[in-house]
Every structure is written in C-alpha cells, then in structure tokens.
Amino acid sequence: SSVLTQPPSVSVAPGQTATITCGRRKIGDKSVHWYQQMPGQAPVLVVYDDTDRPSGIPERFSGSTSGNMATLTIRRVEAGDEADYYCQVWERSSDHPVFGGGTKLTVL
Amino acid sequence: QVQLQESGPGLVKPSETLSLTCTVSGGSVSYYYWSWIRQPPGKGLEWLGSIYYSGNTNYNPSLKSRATLSVDTSKKQFSLKLNSVTAADTAVYYCARLDSSSLDWHFDLWGRGTLVTVSS
C-alpha cells in the first residue's frame, strides 16, 4: 500500500518530547522526509532522508525509521513548534511522492 | 537565496481553466524538477505534478489528464494549467522545488502558496 498513516493529533507539554509517527509496511526500505506547516504558512522541510536536517533546523528535531514506522521526534518542545507535520516518501514504482495525512501538534 | 512566488487568479469559474505561474528568483530553474502541490482548506497535501527544466513532465494520475505543466527557462518560470475545474479544486496551490541530490526525492523549497477558489 502507498498510504502513509499518521495520527491526526499529538499533544505535549512545553519542555517535553513530542513523537510523531508515520506508518507503512516496510517504510524502513524508503527514505522518509518530514515537513512542518505553521498555521497559514507553506510547509517547511525539517528532516530529509530519514535523519538529516536542512540548514537552520534546530537539533531538537530528529528523525528515525525502523521496520514499518518512521518517527519525527521533537525534544524540548516550545510553543512555537505548534504546527501540522507531514511525512513523505517517493514511490519509485510510479515516480511520484506520497504524503501522510498530517499530524497536528498541540503544545499544551 | 532562491525564492518561489506563485501568481494567478484567485477566483475561477466552474468548468473553466485554472492557470498559475511560479517565478523563481535568486537562482536558476536549470537542472531541477519543479512541482505543484495543493492543499484544500483544512485538508492535507496533494501532489499535482512535476516538470524538469528540459520539459519532461510527470503527473498525478488522479487528475485524469486535466493538468498541464510547462516551463520557460528564459523567464525563470513554470506554470500549471488545470482544466474543467470544479469546487473540489478549491485549494491553496504551492509551487515547490524537488531535490534529488540526496538519498531520495523531497521538496526542499516552497512558495508561499496562493488560494484559488472555484465558484460562479
């Protein structure tokens, strides 16, 4: 299946660690990318190729994959991290991207 | 610093053609794939298609051949035309750059997006 499954919402208190998952069979065989979308703004790449961060993205953001799950971890969560987060992979069989449904991160 | 800017009508009538242009500033369109992605209000991201600077294209099959992408390297622009639009095509439309320099393809640069409403 090409569907990427994300939880609709995740809530975390400031200073704690947020974990956002992206599930698909054998997702570990692919490179997973993560985007942050603040309200009313365009998505921004925060993690690419499972674990790499673009220049300017804080080290608090990290990614990992294992088996059927990819995970975006945000440590020491701040109010400014409140946003929607999307995972994405590239389907080589059809040569197009697939996005997860998105997870709304709420900072309590 | 490379920036992308979408432009085009914000209101399109049903059954007509939606036309958008993305202008690349601060860099070249050459040697990259450029894409269009849309987001209906309150919903997730949907890839529409991608075009290489040479003109090679790849489309989302779900659009059923309604979309056409083109590129003008001299103007540093690429464009989207979506015909026979309906209310379901109402969305924020983003242009984005595809990066293939790493392990796998991802979108490393996005425009700010433009809202297109389909309504009579």
Short mmCIF file of N, CA and C in Angstrom, two decimals, chain A residues 52-106:
data_model
loop_
_atom_site.label_atom_id
_atom_site.label_comp_id
_atom_site.label_asym_id
_atom_site.label_seq_id
_atom_site.Cartn_x
_atom_site.Cartn_y
_atom_site.Cartn_z
N ASP A 52 18.41 13.44 8.36
CA ASP A 52 19.18 14.66 8.13
C ASP A 52 18.34 15.91 8.30
N ARG A 53 18.97 16.96 8.78
CA ARG A 53 18.28 18.23 8.95
C ARG A 53 18.83 19.26 7.98
N PRO A 54 17.91 20.00 7.32
CA PRO A 54 18.40 21.12 6.49
C PRO A 54 19.06 22.18 7.36
N SER A 55 19.87 22.99 6.72
CA SER A 55 20.50 24.09 7.43
C SER A 55 19.44 24.99 8.07
N GLY A 56 19.66 25.33 9.32
CA GLY A 56 18.74 26.22 10.01
C GLY A 56 17.70 25.53 10.86
N ILE A 57 17.56 24.22 10.71
CA ILE A 57 16.59 23.48 11.53
C ILE A 57 17.27 23.07 12.84
N PRO A 58 16.64 23.38 13.97
CA PRO A 58 17.26 23.09 15.27
C PRO A 58 17.52 21.60 15.47
N GLU A 59 18.56 21.32 16.25
CA GLU A 59 18.90 19.92 16.55
C GLU A 59 17.81 19.24 17.37
N ARG A 60 16.89 20.01 17.92
CA ARG A 60 15.77 19.40 18.67
C ARG A 60 14.91 18.51 17.78
N PHE A 61 14.98 18.74 16.47
CA PHE A 61 14.21 17.94 15.52
C PHE A 61 15.08 16.79 15.02
N SER A 62 14.56 15.57 15.13
CA SER A 62 15.30 14.42 14.65
C SER A 62 14.34 13.39 14.09
N GLY A 63 14.86 12.57 13.18
CA GLY A 63 14.03 11.54 12.57
C GLY A 63 14.68 10.18 12.66
N SER A 64 13.84 9.15 12.59
CA SER A 64 14.33 7.79 12.60
C SER A 64 13.33 6.90 11.88
N THR A 65 13.79 5.75 11.45
CA THR A 65 12.89 4.76 10.83
C THR A 65 13.30 3.38 11.30
N SER A 66 12.30 2.51 11.39
CA SER A 66 12.55 1.13 11.75
C SER A 66 11.35 0.29 11.35
N GLY A 67 11.60 -0.71 10.54
CA GLY A 67 10.52 -1.62 10.17
C GLY A 67 9.39 -0.90 9.44
N ASN A 68 8.23 -0.89 10.06
CA ASN A 68 7.05 -0.30 9.44
C ASN A 68 6.72 1.09 9.95
N MET A 69 7.66 1.74 10.65
CA MET A 69 7.35 3.04 11.23
C MET A 69 8.51 4.02 11.09
N ALA A 70 8.17 5.24 10.71
CA ALA A 70 9.11 6.35 10.75
C ALA A 70 8.65 7.29 11.85
N THR A 71 9.59 7.95 12.50
CA THR A 71 9.26 8.80 13.64
C THR A 71 9.98 10.13 13.55
N LEU A 72 9.22 11.19 13.79
CA LEU A 72 9.79 12.52 13.96
C LEU A 72 9.75 12.82 15.46
N THR A 73 10.89 13.13 16.03
CA THR A 73 10.98 13.44 17.45
C THR A 73 11.37 14.90 17.62
N ILE A 74 10.61 15.59 18.46
CA ILE A 74 10.91 16.98 18.76
C ILE A 74 11.18 17.07 20.26
N ARG A 75 12.41 17.35 20.61
CA ARG A 75 12.79 17.44 22.04
C ARG A 75 12.62 18.87 22.54
N ARG A 76 12.43 18.98 23.82
CA ARG A 76 12.28 20.29 24.48
C ARG A 76 11.30 21.15 23.68
N VAL A 77 10.11 20.65 23.55
CA VAL A 77 9.08 21.30 22.72
C VAL A 77 8.80 22.71 23.22
N GLU A 78 8.65 23.60 22.25
CA GLU A 78 8.33 25.00 22.52
C GLU A 78 6.95 25.33 21.94
N ALA A 79 6.37 26.41 22.42
CA ALA A 79 5.07 26.84 21.90
C ALA A 79 5.13 27.07 20.40
N GLY A 80 6.26 27.54 19.92
CA GLY A 80 6.44 27.82 18.50
C GLY A 80 6.52 26.59 17.62
N ASP A 81 6.56 25.41 18.22
CA ASP A 81 6.57 24.17 17.45
C ASP A 81 5.17 23.71 17.07
N GLU A 82 4.17 24.40 17.61
CA GLU A 82 2.79 24.02 17.31
C GLU A 82 2.51 24.21 15.83
N ALA A 83 2.18 23.12 15.16
CA ALA A 83 2.04 23.12 13.70
C ALA A 83 1.51 21.77 13.25
N ASP A 84 1.24 21.68 11.95
CA ASP A 84 0.94 20.39 11.33
C ASP A 84 2.24 19.82 10.78
N TYR A 85 2.41 18.51 10.92
CA TYR A 85 3.61 17.84 10.44
C TYR A 85 3.22 16.73 9.47
N TYR A 86 3.91 16.70 8.33
CA TYR A 86 3.61 15.73 7.28
C TYR A 86 4.86 14.89 6.98
N CYS A 87 4.67 13.59 6.82
CA CYS A 87 5.75 12.75 6.31
C CYS A 87 5.55 12.54 4.82
N GLN A 88 6.62 12.18 4.14
CA GLN A 88 6.56 12.00 2.68
C GLN A 88 7.62 10.97 2.26
N VAL A 89 7.26 10.13 1.32
CA VAL A 89 8.21 9.23 0.67
C VAL A 89 8.05 9.38 -0.84
N TRP A 90 9.02 8.83 -1.58
CA TRP A 90 8.92 8.85 -3.04
C TRP A 90 8.68 7.43 -3.53
N GLU A 91 7.61 7.26 -4.29
CA GLU A 91 7.26 5.97 -4.85
C GLU A 91 7.97 5.79 -6.19
N ARG A 92 9.01 4.99 -6.19
CA ARG A 92 9.78 4.84 -7.43
C ARG A 92 9.01 4.06 -8.48
N SER A 93 8.10 3.19 -8.03
CA SER A 93 7.34 2.39 -8.99
C SER A 93 6.48 3.26 -9.88
N SER A 94 5.94 4.33 -9.34
CA SER A 94 5.08 5.23 -10.11
C SER A 94 5.71 6.61 -10.28
N ASP A 95 6.87 6.78 -9.69
CA ASP A 95 7.65 8.02 -9.83
C ASP A 95 6.85 9.24 -9.37
N HIS A 96 6.28 9.12 -8.18
CA HIS A 96 5.62 10.29 -7.62
C HIS A 96 5.68 10.23 -6.09
N PRO A 97 5.49 11.39 -5.45
CA PRO A 97 5.55 11.43 -3.99
C PRO A 97 4.23 11.02 -3.35
N VAL A 98 4.34 10.54 -2.12
CA VAL A 98 3.17 10.25 -1.30
C VAL A 98 3.35 10.99 0.02
N PHE A 99 2.29 11.68 0.44
CA PHE A 99 2.30 12.38 1.71
C PHE A 99 1.43 11.63 2.72
N GLY A 100 1.83 11.69 3.97
CA GLY A 100 0.95 11.25 5.03
C GLY A 100 -0.17 12.26 5.21
N GLY A 101 -1.18 11.88 5.99
CA GLY A 101 -2.34 12.74 6.18
C GLY A 101 -2.10 13.93 7.09
N GLY A 102 -0.95 13.95 7.76
CA GLY A 102 -0.63 15.08 8.61
C GLY A 102 -1.00 14.85 10.07
N THR A 103 -0.20 15.40 10.97
CA THR A 103 -0.43 15.34 12.42
C THR A 103 -0.38 16.74 12.98
N LYS A 104 -1.43 17.10 13.69
CA LYS A 104 -1.46 18.41 14.33
C LYS A 104 -0.81 18.30 15.70
N LEU A 105 0.29 19.01 15.89
CA LEU A 105 0.96 19.03 17.18
C LEU A 105 0.44 20.21 18.00
N THR A 106 -0.11 19.89 19.16
CA THR A 106 -0.60 20.92 20.08
C THR A 106 0.33 20.97 21.29
#
